[in-house]
Short mmCIF file of C-alpha atoms in Angstrom, two decimals:
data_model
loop_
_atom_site.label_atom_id
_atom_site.label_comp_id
_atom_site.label_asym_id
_atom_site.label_seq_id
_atom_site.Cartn_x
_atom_site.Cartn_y
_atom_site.Cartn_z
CA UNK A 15 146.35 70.81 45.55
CA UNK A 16 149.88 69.32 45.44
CA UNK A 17 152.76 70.86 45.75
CA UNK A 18 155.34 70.90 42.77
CA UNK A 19 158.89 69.62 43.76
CA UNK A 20 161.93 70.32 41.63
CA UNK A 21 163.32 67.22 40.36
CA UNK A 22 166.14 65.51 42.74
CA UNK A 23 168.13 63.59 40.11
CA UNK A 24 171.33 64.16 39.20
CA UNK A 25 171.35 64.10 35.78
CA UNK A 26 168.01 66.46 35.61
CA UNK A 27 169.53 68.76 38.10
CA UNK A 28 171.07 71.84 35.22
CA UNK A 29 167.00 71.40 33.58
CA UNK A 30 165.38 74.71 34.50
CA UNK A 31 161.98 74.02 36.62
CA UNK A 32 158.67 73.84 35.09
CA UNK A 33 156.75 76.74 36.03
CA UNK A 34 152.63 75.27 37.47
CA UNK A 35 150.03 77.50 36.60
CA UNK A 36 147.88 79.55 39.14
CA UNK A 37 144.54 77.28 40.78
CA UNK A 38 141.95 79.18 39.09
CA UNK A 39 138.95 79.30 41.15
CA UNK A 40 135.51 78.19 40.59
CA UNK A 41 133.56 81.05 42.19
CA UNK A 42 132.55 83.82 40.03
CA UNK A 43 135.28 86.86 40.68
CA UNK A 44 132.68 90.18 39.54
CA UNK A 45 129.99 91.00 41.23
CA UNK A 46 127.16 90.22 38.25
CA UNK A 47 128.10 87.06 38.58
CA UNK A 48 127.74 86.55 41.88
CA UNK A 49 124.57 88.20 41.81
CA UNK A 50 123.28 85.85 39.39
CA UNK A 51 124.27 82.74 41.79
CA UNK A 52 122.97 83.77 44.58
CA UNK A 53 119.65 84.32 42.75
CA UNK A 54 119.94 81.18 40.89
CA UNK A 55 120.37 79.46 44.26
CA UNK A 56 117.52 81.34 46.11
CA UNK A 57 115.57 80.13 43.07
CA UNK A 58 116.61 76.70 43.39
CA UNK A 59 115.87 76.56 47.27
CA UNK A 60 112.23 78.08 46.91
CA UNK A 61 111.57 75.66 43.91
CA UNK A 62 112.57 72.60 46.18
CA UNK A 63 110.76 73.77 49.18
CA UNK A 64 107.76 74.47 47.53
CA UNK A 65 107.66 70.93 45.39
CA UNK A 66 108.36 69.64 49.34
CA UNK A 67 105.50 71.15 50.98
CA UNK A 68 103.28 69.72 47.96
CA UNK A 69 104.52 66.21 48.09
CA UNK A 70 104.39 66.41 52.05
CA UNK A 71 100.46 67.75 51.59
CA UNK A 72 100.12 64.97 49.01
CA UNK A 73 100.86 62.13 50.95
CA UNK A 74 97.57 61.12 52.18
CA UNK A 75 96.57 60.53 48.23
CA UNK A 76 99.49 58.26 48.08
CA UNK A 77 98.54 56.10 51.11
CA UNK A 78 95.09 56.36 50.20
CA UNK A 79 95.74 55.32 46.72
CA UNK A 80 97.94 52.37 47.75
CA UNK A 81 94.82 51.28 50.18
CA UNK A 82 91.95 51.61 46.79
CA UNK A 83 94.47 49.73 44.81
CA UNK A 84 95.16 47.12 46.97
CA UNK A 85 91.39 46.55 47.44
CA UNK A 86 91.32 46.37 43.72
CA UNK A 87 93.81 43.81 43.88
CA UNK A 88 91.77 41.84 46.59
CA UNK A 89 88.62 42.16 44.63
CA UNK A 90 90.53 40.60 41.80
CA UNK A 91 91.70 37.35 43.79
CA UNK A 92 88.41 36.76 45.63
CA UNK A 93 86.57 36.78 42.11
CA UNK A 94 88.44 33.68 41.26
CA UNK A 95 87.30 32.29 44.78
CA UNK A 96 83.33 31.38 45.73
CA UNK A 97 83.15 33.92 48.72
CA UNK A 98 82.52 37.28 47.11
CA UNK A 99 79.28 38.27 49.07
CA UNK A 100 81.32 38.58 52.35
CA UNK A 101 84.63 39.84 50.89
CA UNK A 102 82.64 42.18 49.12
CA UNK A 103 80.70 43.85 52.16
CA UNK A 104 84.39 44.37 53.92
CA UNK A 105 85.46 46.01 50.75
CA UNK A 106 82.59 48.11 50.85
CA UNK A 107 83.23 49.67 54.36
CA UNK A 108 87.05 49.57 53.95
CA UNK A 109 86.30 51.62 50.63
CA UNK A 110 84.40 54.24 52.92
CA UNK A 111 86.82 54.47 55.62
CA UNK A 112 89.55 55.30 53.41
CA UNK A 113 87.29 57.94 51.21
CA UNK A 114 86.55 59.06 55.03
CA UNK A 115 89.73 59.54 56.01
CA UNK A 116 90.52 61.23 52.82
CA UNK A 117 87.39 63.59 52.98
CA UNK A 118 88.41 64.80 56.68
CA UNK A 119 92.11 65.30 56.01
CA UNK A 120 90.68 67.80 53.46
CA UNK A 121 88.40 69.56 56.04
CA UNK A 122 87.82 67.90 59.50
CA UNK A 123 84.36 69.60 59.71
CA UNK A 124 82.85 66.88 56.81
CA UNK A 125 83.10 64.34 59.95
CA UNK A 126 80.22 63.56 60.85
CA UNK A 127 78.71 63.70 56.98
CA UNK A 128 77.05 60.41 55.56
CA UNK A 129 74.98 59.28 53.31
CA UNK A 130 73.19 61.37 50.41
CA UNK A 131 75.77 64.66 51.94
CA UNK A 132 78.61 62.27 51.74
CA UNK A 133 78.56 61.47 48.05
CA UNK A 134 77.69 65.52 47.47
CA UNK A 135 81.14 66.54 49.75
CA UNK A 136 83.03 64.08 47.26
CA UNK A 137 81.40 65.49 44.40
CA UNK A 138 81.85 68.91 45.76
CA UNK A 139 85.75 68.23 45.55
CA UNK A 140 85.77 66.87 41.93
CA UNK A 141 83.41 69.09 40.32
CA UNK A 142 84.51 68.31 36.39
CA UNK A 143 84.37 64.18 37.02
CA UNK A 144 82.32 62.72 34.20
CA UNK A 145 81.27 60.27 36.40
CA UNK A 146 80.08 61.41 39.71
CA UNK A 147 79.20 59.98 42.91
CA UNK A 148 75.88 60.78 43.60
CA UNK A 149 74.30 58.11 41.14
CA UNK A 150 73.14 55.13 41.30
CA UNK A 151 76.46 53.42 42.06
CA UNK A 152 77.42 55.85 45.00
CA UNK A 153 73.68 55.38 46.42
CA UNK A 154 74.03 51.66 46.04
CA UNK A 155 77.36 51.89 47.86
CA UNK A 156 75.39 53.98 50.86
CA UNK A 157 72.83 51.68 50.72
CA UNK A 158 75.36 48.78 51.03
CA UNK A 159 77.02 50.39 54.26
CA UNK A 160 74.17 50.28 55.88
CA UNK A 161 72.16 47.37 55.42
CA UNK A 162 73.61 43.69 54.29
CA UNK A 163 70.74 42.63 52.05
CA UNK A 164 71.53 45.70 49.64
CA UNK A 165 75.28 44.36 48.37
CA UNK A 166 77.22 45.71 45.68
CA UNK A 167 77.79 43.50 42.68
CA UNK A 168 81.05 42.24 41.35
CA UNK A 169 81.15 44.88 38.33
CA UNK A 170 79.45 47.91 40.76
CA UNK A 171 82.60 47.37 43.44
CA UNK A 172 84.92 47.01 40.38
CA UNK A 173 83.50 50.55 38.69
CA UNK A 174 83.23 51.97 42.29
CA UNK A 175 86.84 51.36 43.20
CA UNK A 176 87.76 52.93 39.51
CA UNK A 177 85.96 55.85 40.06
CA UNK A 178 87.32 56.50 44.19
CA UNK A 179 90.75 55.96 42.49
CA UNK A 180 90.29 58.45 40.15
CA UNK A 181 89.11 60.99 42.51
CA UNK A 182 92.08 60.27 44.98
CA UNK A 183 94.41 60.92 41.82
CA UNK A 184 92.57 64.39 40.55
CA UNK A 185 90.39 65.90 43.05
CA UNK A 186 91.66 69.94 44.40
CA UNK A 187 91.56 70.69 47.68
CA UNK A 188 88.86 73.26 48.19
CA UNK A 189 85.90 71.93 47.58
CA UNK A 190 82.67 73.65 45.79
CA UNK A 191 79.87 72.33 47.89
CA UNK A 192 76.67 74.55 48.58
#
């Protein structure tokens, strides 16, 4: 804050000074109010840490999500080309690793799970989907991991990348499998 200086002119010098006002402060002065502050700020730093701890648990949706849509994206550019069988196998096991990696974030003890108990764990974690992956689509997709004569068609890959995209977007974290 500035100081206030009497004026130094001569003709203003018989003018009687200006009296300044007192700073008046910002925190609260009784004890309710400070009360409520302090409370209002614990509030506010439990809020943030808790939304921080959920985005920081959330981030291997994000990167997975970024990895399903960018296949989506590659699916999309290799339809215009002639190619698809081959771009569509790579798909195929780059779809898996990520819903993989995914799965065993979740719980590291679905590791060694394939197949048939793959497509159940998945399930297991989205239990309200409409469209689960234990159908014909998710046994195709096993199918197509495994041996090269069994590929995935253009519109199977396209519906299969929907539906993993979906799952990385809503599925909870404990999952309900028998």
């Amino acid at each position: 804050m500035s100081l206030h200086t009497p004026p130094s002119s001569y003709i203003l010098r018989d003018l009687s000074e200006v009296v300044t006002p007192e700073h008046v402060s910002w925190f609260p002065q009784t004890l309710g109010w400070k009360i409520i502050a302090i409370t209002l700020v614990a509030f506010s730093l439990y809020k943030a840490i808790k939304w921080g701890k959920k985005w920081w648990g959330n981030r291997y949706r994000r990167e997975a999500l970024i990895l399903v849509i960018s296949m989506k994206v590659r699916l999309d550019e290799q339809a215009k080309m002639s190619n698809k069988s081959q771009v569509s196998q790579q798909l195929t096991h780059d779809l898996f690793e990520v819903m993989k990696a995914a799965v065993v974030y979740l719980n590291p003890q679905h590791a060694p799970v394939f197949g048939h108990d793959f497509l159940c764990v998945i399930d297991g974690y989205f239990p309200q989907s409409l469209t689960p992956f234990d159908d014909d689509i998710g046994k195709g997709w096993m199918k197509a991991l495994v041996q090269s004569k069994n590929q995935l068609t253009f519109q199977e890959l396209q519906q299969l990348l929907t539906v993993c995209e979906a799952w990385l977007c809503h599925h909870q974290g404990e999952a309900n499998v028998n």
